[in-house]
mmCIF file of C-alpha atoms in Angstrom:
data_model
loop_
_atom_site.group_PDB
_atom_site.id
_atom_site.type_symbol
_atom_site.label_atom_id
_atom_site.label_comp_id
_atom_site.label_asym_id
_atom_site.label_seq_id
_atom_site.Cartn_x
_atom_site.Cartn_y
_atom_site.Cartn_z
ATOM 1 C CA PHE A 1 -11.800 -10.713 -19.205
ATOM 2 C CA GLU A 2 -9.269 -8.791 -21.232
ATOM 3 C CA LEU A 3 -8.668 -6.429 -18.314
ATOM 4 C CA THR A 4 -9.046 -7.097 -14.590
ATOM 5 C CA ALA A 5 -8.544 -4.293 -12.077
ATOM 6 C CA SER A 6 -8.437 -3.638 -8.360
ATOM 7 C CA ARG A 7 -8.228 -0.150 -6.932
ATOM 8 C CA ILE A 8 -7.303 0.703 -3.315
ATOM 9 C CA ALA A 9 -8.469 -2.661 -1.993
ATOM 10 C CA PRO A 10 -5.662 -5.247 -1.931
ATOM 11 C CA HIS A 11 -4.211 -3.965 1.347
ATOM 12 C CA HIS A 12 -7.426 -5.274 2.947
ATOM 13 C CA PHE A 13 -7.125 -8.804 1.478
ATOM 14 C CA HIS A 14 -6.292 -11.514 4.008
ATOM 15 C CA ASN A 15 -4.957 -13.838 1.296
ATOM 16 C CA ILE A 16 -3.347 -11.702 -1.384
ATOM 17 C CA ASP A 17 -1.838 -14.727 -3.162
ATOM 18 C CA LYS A 18 -5.272 -16.290 -3.610
ATOM 19 C CA ALA A 19 -6.782 -12.988 -4.776
ATOM 20 C CA ILE A 20 -4.085 -12.480 -7.403
ATOM 21 C CA ALA A 21 -4.326 -16.100 -8.572
ATOM 22 C CA GLU A 22 -8.062 -15.575 -9.056
ATOM 23 C CA MET A 23 -7.481 -12.357 -11.016
ATOM 24 C CA VAL A 24 -5.055 -14.238 -13.250
ATOM 25 C CA ARG A 25 -7.493 -17.143 -13.656
ATOM 26 C CA ILE A 26 -10.318 -14.923 -14.922
ATOM 27 C CA THR A 27 -8.099 -12.848 -17.229
ATOM 28 C CA LYS A 28 -7.483 -14.004 -20.800
ATOM 29 C CA ASN A 29 -4.036 -15.070 -21.928
ATOM 30 C CA ARG A 30 -2.113 -11.903 -22.845
ATOM 31 C CA GLY A 31 -4.776 -9.922 -20.934
ATOM 32 C CA LEU A 32 -3.978 -7.133 -18.522
ATOM 33 C CA ILE A 33 -4.291 -6.718 -14.773
ATOM 34 C CA PHE A 34 -4.263 -3.245 -13.257
ATOM 35 C CA ILE A 35 -3.598 -2.678 -9.558
ATOM 36 C CA GLN A 36 -3.696 0.623 -7.714
ATOM 37 C CA ASP A 37 -2.939 0.452 -4.019
ATOM 38 C CA THR A 38 -0.983 2.085 -1.237
ATOM 39 C CA ILE A 39 2.558 0.745 -1.282
ATOM 40 C CA SER A 40 5.009 0.285 1.546
ATOM 41 C CA PRO A 41 8.733 1.019 1.468
ATOM 42 C CA GLU A 42 11.145 -1.683 0.311
ATOM 43 C CA ASN A 43 12.972 -1.538 3.644
ATOM 44 C CA ILE A 44 11.454 -4.316 5.797
ATOM 45 C CA ASP A 45 11.593 -2.446 9.120
ATOM 46 C CA ALA A 46 10.158 0.741 7.587
ATOM 47 C CA SER A 47 7.424 -1.337 5.947
ATOM 48 C CA LYS A 48 6.519 -2.903 9.301
ATOM 49 C CA PHE A 49 6.438 0.548 10.916
ATOM 50 C CA PHE A 50 4.226 1.979 8.152
ATOM 51 C CA ASN A 51 1.842 -1.004 8.245
ATOM 52 C CA LYS A 52 1.622 -0.751 12.044
ATOM 53 C CA ILE A 53 0.454 2.850 11.694
ATOM 54 C CA GLU A 54 -2.020 1.821 8.990
ATOM 55 C CA ARG A 55 -3.473 -0.949 11.227
ATOM 56 C CA LEU A 56 -3.854 1.432 14.167
ATOM 57 C CA ARG A 57 -5.802 3.810 11.942
ATOM 58 C CA ASP A 58 -7.905 1.171 10.157
ATOM 59 C CA LEU A 59 -8.755 -2.196 11.725
ATOM 60 C CA SER A 60 -9.565 -3.648 8.291
ATOM 61 C CA HIS A 61 -6.014 -2.988 7.065
ATOM 62 C CA VAL A 62 -3.945 -6.125 6.471
ATOM 63 C CA LYS A 63 -0.740 -5.112 4.655
ATOM 64 C CA ASP A 64 0.582 -2.616 2.143
ATOM 65 C CA LEU A 65 2.993 -4.415 -0.153
ATOM 66 C CA SER A 66 6.196 -2.955 -1.523
ATOM 67 C CA PRO A 67 6.664 -2.676 -5.301
ATOM 68 C CA SER A 68 9.032 -5.661 -5.299
ATOM 69 C CA GLU A 69 6.491 -7.761 -3.348
ATOM 70 C CA TRP A 70 3.852 -6.919 -5.967
ATOM 71 C CA GLU A 71 6.184 -7.852 -8.794
ATOM 72 C CA LYS A 72 7.130 -11.144 -7.097
ATOM 73 C CA ILE A 73 3.496 -12.214 -6.598
ATOM 74 C CA PHE A 74 2.649 -11.510 -10.220
ATOM 75 C CA ARG A 75 5.846 -13.118 -11.538
ATOM 76 C CA GLU A 76 4.920 -16.258 -9.569
ATOM 77 C CA ASN A 77 1.576 -16.134 -11.407
ATOM 78 C CA ASN A 78 3.269 -15.932 -14.826
ATOM 79 C CA CYS A 79 2.689 -12.211 -15.328
ATOM 80 C CA ASP A 80 5.031 -9.561 -16.640
ATOM 81 C CA LEU A 81 5.184 -6.031 -15.266
ATOM 82 C CA LEU A 82 4.545 -3.633 -18.155
ATOM 83 C CA LYS A 83 4.366 -0.370 -16.240
ATOM 84 C CA PHE A 84 4.788 0.932 -12.698
ATOM 85 C CA GLU A 85 4.220 4.461 -11.421
ATOM 86 C CA ARG A 86 4.456 5.844 -7.911
ATOM 87 C CA LYS A 87 2.447 8.876 -6.873
ATOM 88 C CA SER A 88 2.501 10.523 -3.480
ATOM 89 C CA LYS A 89 -0.680 11.434 -1.618
ATOM 90 C CA ILE A 90 -1.034 14.125 1.046
ATOM 91 C CA TRP A 91 -2.826 13.167 4.262
ATOM 92 C CA PRO A 92 -2.870 15.495 7.245
ATOM 93 C CA LEU A 93 -3.030 13.055 10.168
ATOM 94 C CA LYS A 94 -6.195 14.585 11.607
ATOM 95 C CA ARG A 95 -8.126 14.235 8.340
ATOM 96 C CA TRP A 96 -6.607 10.806 7.597
ATOM 97 C CA THR A 97 -7.744 9.392 10.944
ATOM 98 C CA GLU A 98 -11.106 11.174 11.006
ATOM 99 C CA ARG A 99 -12.166 9.644 7.697
ATOM 100 C CA MET A 100 -11.801 6.199 9.307
ATOM 101 C CA SER A 101 -13.297 7.279 12.655
ATOM 102 C CA THR A 102 -10.105 6.140 14.328
ATOM 103 C CA PRO A 103 -10.598 6.144 18.114
ATOM 104 C CA ASP A 104 -8.673 8.825 20.015
ATOM 105 C CA ASP A 105 -6.523 6.286 21.852
ATOM 106 C CA LYS A 106 -5.338 4.861 18.494
ATOM 107 C CA VAL A 107 -4.676 8.349 17.123
ATOM 108 C CA ASN A 108 -2.594 9.090 20.232
ATOM 109 C CA GLU A 109 -0.716 5.817 19.735
ATOM 110 C CA ILE A 110 0.033 6.803 16.119
ATOM 111 C CA ILE A 111 1.298 10.210 17.247
ATOM 112 C CA GLU A 112 3.479 8.591 19.908
ATOM 113 C CA LEU A 113 4.953 6.201 17.318
ATOM 114 C CA LEU A 114 5.669 9.091 14.967
ATOM 115 C CA GLU A 115 7.292 11.133 17.724
ATOM 116 C CA THR A 116 9.442 8.300 19.070
ATOM 117 C CA GLU A 117 10.239 6.090 16.078
ATOM 118 C CA TYR A 118 9.807 8.045 12.843
ATOM 119 C CA GLY A 119 13.398 9.288 12.901
ATOM 120 C CA ARG A 120 14.617 5.756 12.178
ATOM 121 C CA TYR A 121 12.486 5.479 9.042
ATOM 122 C CA LYS A 122 12.423 8.952 7.508
ATOM 123 C CA LYS A 123 14.857 7.807 4.836
ATOM 124 C CA TYR A 124 12.111 5.449 3.585
ATOM 125 C CA ILE A 125 8.803 7.100 4.566
ATOM 126 C CA ASN A 126 7.842 10.728 4.061
ATOM 127 C CA PHE A 127 6.003 12.274 7.028
ATOM 128 C CA GLU A 128 6.305 15.834 8.220
ATOM 129 C CA PHE A 129 5.634 17.607 11.506
ATOM 130 C CA LYS A 130 4.752 21.235 10.858
ATOM 131 C CA ASP A 131 2.504 23.748 12.609
ATOM 132 C CA ASP A 132 1.761 21.256 15.413
ATOM 133 C CA GLU A 133 0.438 18.608 13.048
ATOM 134 C CA TRP A 134 1.745 15.492 11.360
ATOM 135 C CA THR A 135 1.213 15.126 7.633
ATOM 136 C CA LEU A 136 1.736 11.827 5.870
ATOM 137 C CA TYR A 137 2.815 11.488 2.246
ATOM 138 C CA PRO A 138 2.152 7.822 1.504
ATOM 139 C CA ASN A 139 2.696 6.463 -1.986
ATOM 140 C CA ASN A 140 0.193 4.829 -4.272
ATOM 141 C CA GLY A 141 1.525 2.278 -6.704
ATOM 142 C CA TYR A 142 -0.011 1.929 -10.152
ATOM 143 C CA PHE A 143 0.860 -1.412 -11.723
ATOM 144 C CA LEU A 144 -0.002 -2.852 -15.114
ATOM 145 C CA PHE A 145 0.749 -6.538 -15.580
ATOM 146 C CA GLU A 146 0.300 -8.764 -18.605
ATOM 147 C CA ILE A 147 -0.591 -12.440 -18.349
ATOM 148 C CA GLY A 148 2.391 -14.343 -19.764
ATOM 149 C CA ARG A 149 2.380 -16.297 -23.011
ATOM 150 C CA ALA A 150 2.419 -19.655 -21.201
ATOM 151 C CA HIS A 151 -0.665 -18.852 -19.125
ATOM 152 C CA VAL A 152 -3.364 -21.476 -19.512
#
């Protein structure tokens, strides 16, 4: 393939390294790989906090990677980052959890985490409590990688 793409799925992959290696394998030399996925903050503790909330909401969630983690995986697979964009989404907590049919006890656990621990991470993650509701502003990362010249 000249272009391989994955959209809003990699955070569900149990073996991201294997998935990326397979994308590289099926893409022609000098071909492109496009990834769009939710990204976590670069700060390790904030990333763990954000992924914990994601796992409470969605049992199929494995891990949102940070932009530098994405770049490292692709660099290890002989790919060059051509373009990266970050775009914020808006998810009122109620709607965000309802679309996954998150059980009430997990929603309450998310709210408790936000109320007790969010203050430590607000420098890295954008959530807001307004009008008696939490709203999340997670980021999507849009990555375009090129298979390197030495790719065989």
